[in-house]
Amino acid sequence: MRIARFSIDGNVAFGAVEEGPDGLVLDIIKGIPYADFELSGVKVPLAKVRLLPPVIGNKIVAFGRNYAEHAKELGNEVPDAPFAFFKPTTSMVGDGDPIEYPGFSNELHHEAELAVVIGRMCREVPRERVKDVIFGYTCANDVTARDVQKREKQWARAKGFDSSCPIGPWVETELDPSDLAIQCTVNGEQRQLGSTSQMIHSIEDLIVNITEAMTLLPGDVILTGTPAGVGPLNVGDEVAVTIQGIGTLTNKVIKRG
Ligand code: MG
């Protein structure tokens, strides 16, 4: 099932994405998707809504340097163990929302990533139980102020500014994530193309690693790292992240007003 979150006429809801006679529709969900829920049967055309980040969570845990070719392109060593940092939930924007170029950077980069959405509260998850705590998968862009990342020891500003985590368009709950093509284009030109099979540390490794340290809650997001090909974004650019079996997340870069 594909689950989106959206607003229409000032109301916010989750909905299941379905084919309708005239295009995609959202069947409005009663309840929240991380617990028992029902489809209401009330449907609205996808074209009429504004898509929102398709999760309501407590945190975004992002893993860095999880594709060898990407670590090398920035001159970094491939880490022996998974390497995590946080992005705040306030950094999330949905499909079609603008990425606001912050005034304190002159070097914004795209990073196409598979995002894992957690479905249940968990800690110290053993490898064989990892599947049980995953709700689904979506596309994300770990937008990074690369110049700020290089000059500031902590990455809170470089990777945590508002709109630095476009995510969506929806969560796919039935997907084998082990070998999915992941692509990033800017103004239609391909910048990144890789496969989730190239991750150094698997999704199981990442969730075991982070839950050794902390509790994950339903709706929390795990960013799994980016393949090689990261590069600059400029005001006016349209950046699109496409992951096989999920869909495409598209955002335009604007100057922060
Ligand atoms: Mg990243």
PDB file of N, CA and C in Angstrom, residues 127-198:
ATOM      1  N   ARG A 127      18.773  -8.370  14.729  1.00  0.00           N
ATOM      2  CA  ARG A 127      18.743  -8.365  13.254  1.00  0.00           C
ATOM      3  C   ARG A 127      17.493  -9.050  12.699  1.00  0.00           C
ATOM      4  N   GLU A 128      17.144 -10.178  13.286  1.00  0.00           N
ATOM      5  CA  GLU A 128      16.046 -10.962  12.725  1.00  0.00           C
ATOM      6  C   GLU A 128      14.679 -10.327  12.979  1.00  0.00           C
ATOM      7  N   ARG A 129      14.624  -9.277  13.843  1.00  0.00           N
ATOM      8  CA  ARG A 129      13.351  -8.612  14.098  1.00  0.00           C
ATOM      9  C   ARG A 129      13.238  -7.268  13.373  1.00  0.00           C
ATOM     10  N   VAL A 130      14.279  -6.877  12.648  1.00  0.00           N
ATOM     11  CA  VAL A 130      14.279  -5.541  12.030  1.00  0.00           C
ATOM     12  C   VAL A 130      13.068  -5.355  11.117  1.00  0.00           C
ATOM     13  N   LYS A 131      12.762  -6.377  10.325  1.00  0.00           N
ATOM     14  CA  LYS A 131      11.612  -6.275   9.409  1.00  0.00           C
ATOM     15  C   LYS A 131      10.325  -5.904  10.147  1.00  0.00           C
ATOM     16  N   ASP A 132      10.186  -6.410  11.386  1.00  0.00           N
ATOM     17  CA  ASP A 132       8.950  -6.201  12.152  1.00  0.00           C
ATOM     18  C   ASP A 132       8.752  -4.738  12.573  1.00  0.00           C
ATOM     19  N   VAL A 133       9.835  -3.956  12.635  1.00  0.00           N
ATOM     20  CA  VAL A 133       9.691  -2.574  13.115  1.00  0.00           C
ATOM     21  C   VAL A 133       9.606  -1.570  11.962  1.00  0.00           C
ATOM     22  N   ILE A 134       9.720  -2.074  10.721  1.00  0.00           N
ATOM     23  CA  ILE A 134       9.686  -1.163   9.564  1.00  0.00           C
ATOM     24  C   ILE A 134       8.251  -1.041   9.050  1.00  0.00           C
ATOM     25  N   PHE A 135       7.817   0.206   8.901  1.00  0.00           N
ATOM     26  CA  PHE A 135       6.493   0.478   8.342  1.00  0.00           C
ATOM     27  C   PHE A 135       6.540   0.515   6.816  1.00  0.00           C
ATOM     28  N   GLY A 136       7.567   1.169   6.269  1.00  0.00           N
ATOM     29  CA  GLY A 136       7.670   1.264   4.813  1.00  0.00           C
ATOM     30  C   GLY A 136       8.854   2.117   4.403  1.00  0.00           C
ATOM     31  N   TYR A 137       8.825   2.513   3.130  1.00  0.00           N
ATOM     32  CA  TYR A 137       9.982   3.181   2.529  1.00  0.00           C
ATOM     33  C   TYR A 137       9.517   4.367   1.691  1.00  0.00           C
ATOM     34  N   THR A 138      10.333   5.408   1.668  1.00  0.00           N
ATOM     35  CA  THR A 138      10.024   6.547   0.816  1.00  0.00           C
ATOM     36  C   THR A 138      11.323   7.170   0.304  1.00  0.00           C
ATOM     37  N   CYS A 139      11.174   8.210  -0.517  1.00  0.00           N
ATOM     38  CA  CYS A 139      12.331   8.912  -1.076  1.00  0.00           C
ATOM     39  C   CYS A 139      12.652  10.118  -0.198  1.00  0.00           C
ATOM     40  N   ALA A 140      13.931  10.421  -0.063  1.00  0.00           N
ATOM     41  CA  ALA A 140      14.320  11.630   0.660  1.00  0.00           C
ATOM     42  C   ALA A 140      15.521  12.275  -0.025  1.00  0.00           C
ATOM     43  N   ASN A 141      15.703  13.538   0.286  1.00  0.00           N
ATOM     44  CA  ASN A 141      16.849  14.292  -0.210  1.00  0.00           C
ATOM     45  C   ASN A 141      17.514  14.921   1.007  1.00  0.00           C
ATOM     46  N   ASP A 142      18.721  14.434   1.331  1.00  0.00           N
ATOM     47  CA  ASP A 142      19.470  14.950   2.495  1.00  0.00           C
ATOM     48  C   ASP A 142      20.228  16.200   2.046  1.00  0.00           C
ATOM     49  N   VAL A 143      19.466  17.278   1.834  1.00  0.00           N
ATOM     50  CA  VAL A 143      20.066  18.504   1.282  1.00  0.00           C
ATOM     51  C   VAL A 143      21.077  19.058   2.299  1.00  0.00           C
ATOM     52  N   THR A 144      22.258  19.387   1.770  1.00  0.00           N
ATOM     53  CA  THR A 144      23.397  19.710   2.630  1.00  0.00           C
ATOM     54  C   THR A 144      24.059  21.013   2.188  1.00  0.00           C
ATOM     55  N   ALA A 145      24.290  21.896   3.153  1.00  0.00           N
ATOM     56  CA  ALA A 145      25.118  23.079   2.884  1.00  0.00           C
ATOM     57  C   ALA A 145      26.567  22.626   3.035  1.00  0.00           C
ATOM     58  N   ARG A 146      27.175  22.212   1.896  1.00  0.00           N
ATOM     59  CA  ARG A 146      28.477  21.530   1.962  1.00  0.00           C
ATOM     60  C   ARG A 146      29.560  22.436   2.531  1.00  0.00           C
ATOM     61  N   ASP A 147      29.529  23.722   2.191  1.00  0.00           N
ATOM     62  CA  ASP A 147      30.554  24.630   2.712  1.00  0.00           C
ATOM     63  C   ASP A 147      30.450  24.757   4.232  1.00  0.00           C
ATOM     64  N   VAL A 148      29.227  24.789   4.722  1.00  0.00           N
ATOM     65  CA  VAL A 148      29.016  24.902   6.173  1.00  0.00           C
ATOM     66  C   VAL A 148      29.421  23.585   6.851  1.00  0.00           C
ATOM     67  N   GLN A 149      29.102  22.470   6.209  1.00  0.00           N
ATOM     68  CA  GLN A 149      29.477  21.155   6.757  1.00  0.00           C
ATOM     69  C   GLN A 149      30.997  21.054   6.915  1.00  0.00           C
ATOM     70  N   LYS A 150      31.734  21.641   5.947  1.00  0.00           N
ATOM     71  CA  LYS A 150      33.202  21.553   6.012  1.00  0.00           C
ATOM     72  C   LYS A 150      33.773  22.436   7.110  1.00  0.00           C
ATOM     73  N   ARG A 151      33.128  23.581   7.407  1.00  0.00           N
ATOM     74  CA  ARG A 151      33.752  24.498   8.354  1.00  0.00           C
ATOM     75  C   ARG A 151      33.199  24.391   9.765  1.00  0.00           C
ATOM     76  N   GLU A 152      32.085  23.682   9.961  1.00  0.00           N
ATOM     77  CA  GLU A 152      31.521  23.554  11.302  1.00  0.00           C
ATOM     78  C   GLU A 152      31.600  22.093  11.727  1.00  0.00           C
ATOM     79  N   LYS A 153      32.083  21.884  12.961  1.00  0.00           N
ATOM     80  CA  LYS A 153      32.345  20.517  13.419  1.00  0.00           C
ATOM     81  C   LYS A 153      31.063  19.686  13.507  1.00  0.00           C
ATOM     82  N   GLN A 154      30.021  20.262  14.042  1.00  0.00           N
ATOM     83  CA  GLN A 154      28.726  19.578  14.091  1.00  0.00           C
ATOM     84  C   GLN A 154      27.916  20.025  12.866  1.00  0.00           C
ATOM     85  N   TRP A 155      27.031  19.165  12.394  1.00  0.00           N
ATOM     86  CA  TRP A 155      26.338  19.417  11.138  1.00  0.00           C
ATOM     87  C   TRP A 155      24.921  19.939  11.330  1.00  0.00           C
ATOM     88  N   ALA A 156      24.627  20.419  12.543  1.00  0.00           N
ATOM     89  CA  ALA A 156      23.252  20.828  12.855  1.00  0.00           C
ATOM     90  C   ALA A 156      22.751  21.880  11.862  1.00  0.00           C
ATOM     91  N   ARG A 157      23.568  22.875  11.565  1.00  0.00           N
ATOM     92  CA  ARG A 157      23.135  23.922  10.626  1.00  0.00           C
ATOM     93  C   ARG A 157      23.259  23.448   9.189  1.00  0.00           C
ATOM     94  N   ALA A 158      24.370  22.753   8.876  1.00  0.00           N
ATOM     95  CA  ALA A 158      24.640  22.350   7.485  1.00  0.00           C
ATOM     96  C   ALA A 158      23.579  21.394   6.940  1.00  0.00           C
ATOM     97  N   LYS A 159      23.039  20.537   7.830  1.00  0.00           N
ATOM     98  CA  LYS A 159      22.097  19.515   7.379  1.00  0.00           C
ATOM     99  C   LYS A 159      20.746  19.600   8.083  1.00  0.00           C
ATOM    100  N   GLY A 160      20.555  20.657   8.898  1.00  0.00           N
ATOM    101  CA  GLY A 160      19.331  20.722   9.681  1.00  0.00           C
ATOM    102  C   GLY A 160      18.461  21.936   9.415  1.00  0.00           C
ATOM    103  N   PHE A 161      18.864  22.762   8.469  1.00  0.00           N
ATOM    104  CA  PHE A 161      18.080  23.986   8.217  1.00  0.00           C
ATOM    105  C   PHE A 161      16.701  23.632   7.656  1.00  0.00           C
ATOM    106  N   ASP A 162      15.754  24.531   7.824  1.00  0.00           N
ATOM    107  CA  ASP A 162      14.387  24.309   7.347  1.00  0.00           C
ATOM    108  C   ASP A 162      14.401  23.978   5.856  1.00  0.00           C
ATOM    109  N   SER A 163      13.679  22.960   5.479  1.00  0.00           N
ATOM    110  CA  SER A 163      13.518  22.467   4.107  1.00  0.00           C
ATOM    111  C   SER A 163      14.712  21.640   3.623  1.00  0.00           C
ATOM    112  N   SER A 164      15.619  21.267   4.517  1.00  0.00           N
ATOM    113  CA  SER A 164      16.776  20.445   4.111  1.00  0.00           C
ATOM    114  C   SER A 164      16.447  18.953   4.070  1.00  0.00           C
ATOM    115  N   CYS A 165      15.186  18.587   4.337  1.00  0.00           N
ATOM    116  CA  CYS A 165      14.813  17.170   4.221  1.00  0.00           C
ATOM    117  C   CYS A 165      13.502  16.988   3.449  1.00  0.00           C
ATOM    118  N   PRO A 166      13.535  17.252   2.118  1.00  0.00           N
ATOM    119  CA  PRO A 166      12.366  16.867   1.322  1.00  0.00           C
ATOM    120  C   PRO A 166      12.155  15.362   1.449  1.00  0.00           C
ATOM    121  N   ILE A 167      10.882  14.937   1.584  1.00  0.00           N
ATOM    122  CA  ILE A 167      10.585  13.514   1.789  1.00  0.00           C
ATOM    123  C   ILE A 167       9.212  13.198   1.205  1.00  0.00           C
ATOM    124  N   GLY A 168       9.122  12.055   0.503  1.00  0.00           N
ATOM    125  CA  GLY A 168       7.854  11.663  -0.103  1.00  0.00           C
ATOM    126  C   GLY A 168       8.070  11.022  -1.463  1.00  0.00           C
ATOM    127  N   PRO A 169       7.074  10.928  -2.352  1.00  0.00           N
ATOM    128  CA  PRO A 169       5.765  11.568  -2.181  1.00  0.00           C
ATOM    129  C   PRO A 169       4.851  10.808  -1.214  1.00  0.00           C
ATOM    130  N   TRP A 170       5.144   9.511  -1.005  1.00  0.00           N
ATOM    131  CA  TRP A 170       4.319   8.681  -0.120  1.00  0.00           C
ATOM    132  C   TRP A 170       5.189   7.564   0.421  1.00  0.00           C
ATOM    133  N   VAL A 171       4.651   6.816   1.380  1.00  0.00           N
ATOM    134  CA  VAL A 171       5.362   5.664   1.935  1.00  0.00           C
ATOM    135  C   VAL A 171       4.826   4.402   1.262  1.00  0.00           C
ATOM    136  N   GLU A 172       5.727   3.599   0.712  1.00  0.00           N
ATOM    137  CA  GLU A 172       5.359   2.294   0.138  1.00  0.00           C
ATOM    138  C   GLU A 172       5.584   1.245   1.226  1.00  0.00           C
ATOM    139  N   THR A 173       4.515   0.535   1.588  1.00  0.00           N
ATOM    140  CA  THR A 173       4.633  -0.396   2.719  1.00  0.00           C
ATOM    141  C   THR A 173       4.984  -1.822   2.290  1.00  0.00           C
ATOM    142  N   GLU A 174       4.883  -2.111   0.991  1.00  0.00           N
ATOM    143  CA  GLU A 174       5.211  -3.470   0.539  1.00  0.00           C
ATOM    144  C   GLU A 174       6.319  -3.393  -0.496  1.00  0.00           C
ATOM    145  N   LEU A 175       7.547  -3.603  -0.054  1.00  0.00           N
ATOM    146  CA  LEU A 175       8.683  -3.408  -0.954  1.00  0.00           C
ATOM    147  C   LEU A 175       9.879  -4.164  -0.394  1.00  0.00           C
ATOM    148  N   ASP A 176      10.602  -4.846  -1.278  1.00  0.00           N
ATOM    149  CA  ASP A 176      11.893  -5.418  -0.895  1.00  0.00           C
ATOM    150  C   ASP A 176      12.941  -4.349  -1.184  1.00  0.00           C
ATOM    151  N   PRO A 177      13.582  -3.789  -0.159  1.00  0.00           N
ATOM    152  CA  PRO A 177      14.465  -2.644  -0.378  1.00  0.00           C
ATOM    153  C   PRO A 177      15.894  -3.013  -0.757  1.00  0.00           C
ATOM    154  N   SER A 178      16.172  -4.295  -1.003  1.00  0.00           N
ATOM    155  CA  SER A 178      17.572  -4.723  -1.070  1.00  0.00           C
ATOM    156  C   SER A 178      18.289  -4.353  -2.377  1.00  0.00           C
ATOM    157  N   ASP A 179      17.543  -4.105  -3.450  1.00  0.00           N
ATOM    158  CA  ASP A 179      18.210  -3.791  -4.730  1.00  0.00           C
ATOM    159  C   ASP A 179      17.317  -2.873  -5.563  1.00  0.00           C
ATOM    160  N   LEU A 180      17.196  -1.633  -5.126  1.00  0.00           N
ATOM    161  CA  LEU A 180      16.342  -0.661  -5.809  1.00  0.00           C
ATOM    162  C   LEU A 180      17.218   0.404  -6.464  1.00  0.00           C
ATOM    163  N   ALA A 181      16.910   0.738  -7.713  1.00  0.00           N
ATOM    164  CA  ALA A 181      17.618   1.833  -8.373  1.00  0.00           C
ATOM    165  C   ALA A 181      17.258   3.144  -7.681  1.00  0.00           C
ATOM    166  N   ILE A 182      18.262   3.972  -7.449  1.00  0.00           N
ATOM    167  CA  ILE A 182      18.051   5.278  -6.792  1.00  0.00           C
ATOM    168  C   ILE A 182      18.733   6.340  -7.650  1.00  0.00           C
ATOM    169  N   GLN A 183      17.947   7.332  -8.044  1.00  0.00           N
ATOM    170  CA  GLN A 183      18.424   8.297  -9.034  1.00  0.00           C
ATOM    171  C   GLN A 183      18.119   9.713  -8.578  1.00  0.00           C
ATOM    172  N   CYS A 184      19.011  10.628  -8.926  1.00  0.00           N
ATOM    173  CA  CYS A 184      18.732  12.051  -8.700  1.00  0.00           C
ATOM    174  C   CYS A 184      18.975  12.796  -9.998  1.00  0.00           C
ATOM    175  N   THR A 185      17.999  13.620 -10.383  1.00  0.00           N
ATOM    176  CA  THR A 185      18.200  14.493 -11.538  1.00  0.00           C
ATOM    177  C   THR A 185      18.056  15.951 -11.083  1.00  0.00           C
ATOM    178  N   VAL A 186      18.754  16.827 -11.779  1.00  0.00           N
ATOM    179  CA  VAL A 186      18.591  18.266 -11.573  1.00  0.00           C
ATOM    180  C   VAL A 186      18.249  18.874 -12.929  1.00  0.00           C
ATOM    181  N   ASN A 187      17.111  19.521 -13.005  1.00  0.00           N
ATOM    182  CA  ASN A 187      16.591  20.072 -14.275  1.00  0.00           C
ATOM    183  C   ASN A 187      16.591  19.003 -15.376  1.00  0.00           C
ATOM    184  N   GLY A 188      16.252  17.778 -14.981  1.00  0.00           N
ATOM    185  CA  GLY A 188      16.134  16.692 -15.940  1.00  0.00           C
ATOM    186  C   GLY A 188      17.436  15.980 -16.275  1.00  0.00           C
ATOM    187  N   GLU A 189      18.555  16.507 -15.785  1.00  0.00           N
ATOM    188  CA  GLU A 189      19.865  15.912 -16.093  1.00  0.00           C
ATOM    189  C   GLU A 189      20.286  14.990 -14.950  1.00  0.00           C
ATOM    190  N   GLN A 190      20.709  13.772 -15.316  1.00  0.00           N
ATOM    191  CA  GLN A 190      21.050  12.811 -14.261  1.00  0.00           C
ATOM    192  C   GLN A 190      22.330  13.181 -13.525  1.00  0.00           C
ATOM    193  N   ARG A 191      22.230  13.217 -12.201  1.00  0.00           N
ATOM    194  CA  ARG A 191      23.409  13.496 -11.365  1.00  0.00           C
ATOM    195  C   ARG A 191      23.854  12.261 -10.570  1.00  0.00           C
ATOM    196  N   GLN A 192      22.894  11.534 -10.039  1.00  0.00           N
ATOM    197  CA  GLN A 192      23.217  10.354  -9.234  1.00  0.00           C
ATOM    198  C   GLN A 192      22.433   9.167  -9.774  1.00  0.00           C
ATOM    199  N   LEU A 193      23.092   8.012  -9.845  1.00  0.00           N
ATOM    200  CA  LEU A 193      22.394   6.764 -10.170  1.00  0.00           C
ATOM    201  C   LEU A 193      23.127   5.646  -9.453  1.00  0.00           C
ATOM    202  N   GLY A 194      22.440   4.979  -8.571  1.00  0.00           N
ATOM    203  CA  GLY A 194      23.041   3.873  -7.834  1.00  0.00           C
ATOM    204  C   GLY A 194      21.972   2.864  -7.518  1.00  0.00           C
ATOM    205  N   SER A 195      22.343   1.904  -6.665  1.00  0.00           N
ATOM    206  CA  SER A 195      21.389   0.899  -6.219  1.00  0.00           C
ATOM    207  C   SER A 195      21.523   0.759  -4.712  1.00  0.00           C
ATOM    208  N   THR A 196      20.396   0.496  -4.075  1.00  0.00           N
ATOM    209  CA  THR A 196      20.451   0.286  -2.618  1.00  0.00           C
ATOM    210  C   THR A 196      21.296  -0.939  -2.270  1.00  0.00           C
ATOM    211  N   SER A 197      21.572  -1.788  -3.278  1.00  0.00           N
ATOM    212  CA  SER A 197      22.434  -2.954  -3.028  1.00  0.00           C
ATOM    213  C   SER A 197      23.884  -2.537  -2.761  1.00  0.00           C
ATOM    214  N   GLN A 198      24.212  -1.267  -3.081  1.00  0.00           N
ATOM    215  CA  GLN A 198      25.588  -0.780  -2.872  1.00  0.00           C
ATOM    216  C   GLN A 198      25.826  -0.226  -1.470  1.00  0.00           C
TER     217      GLN A 198
END
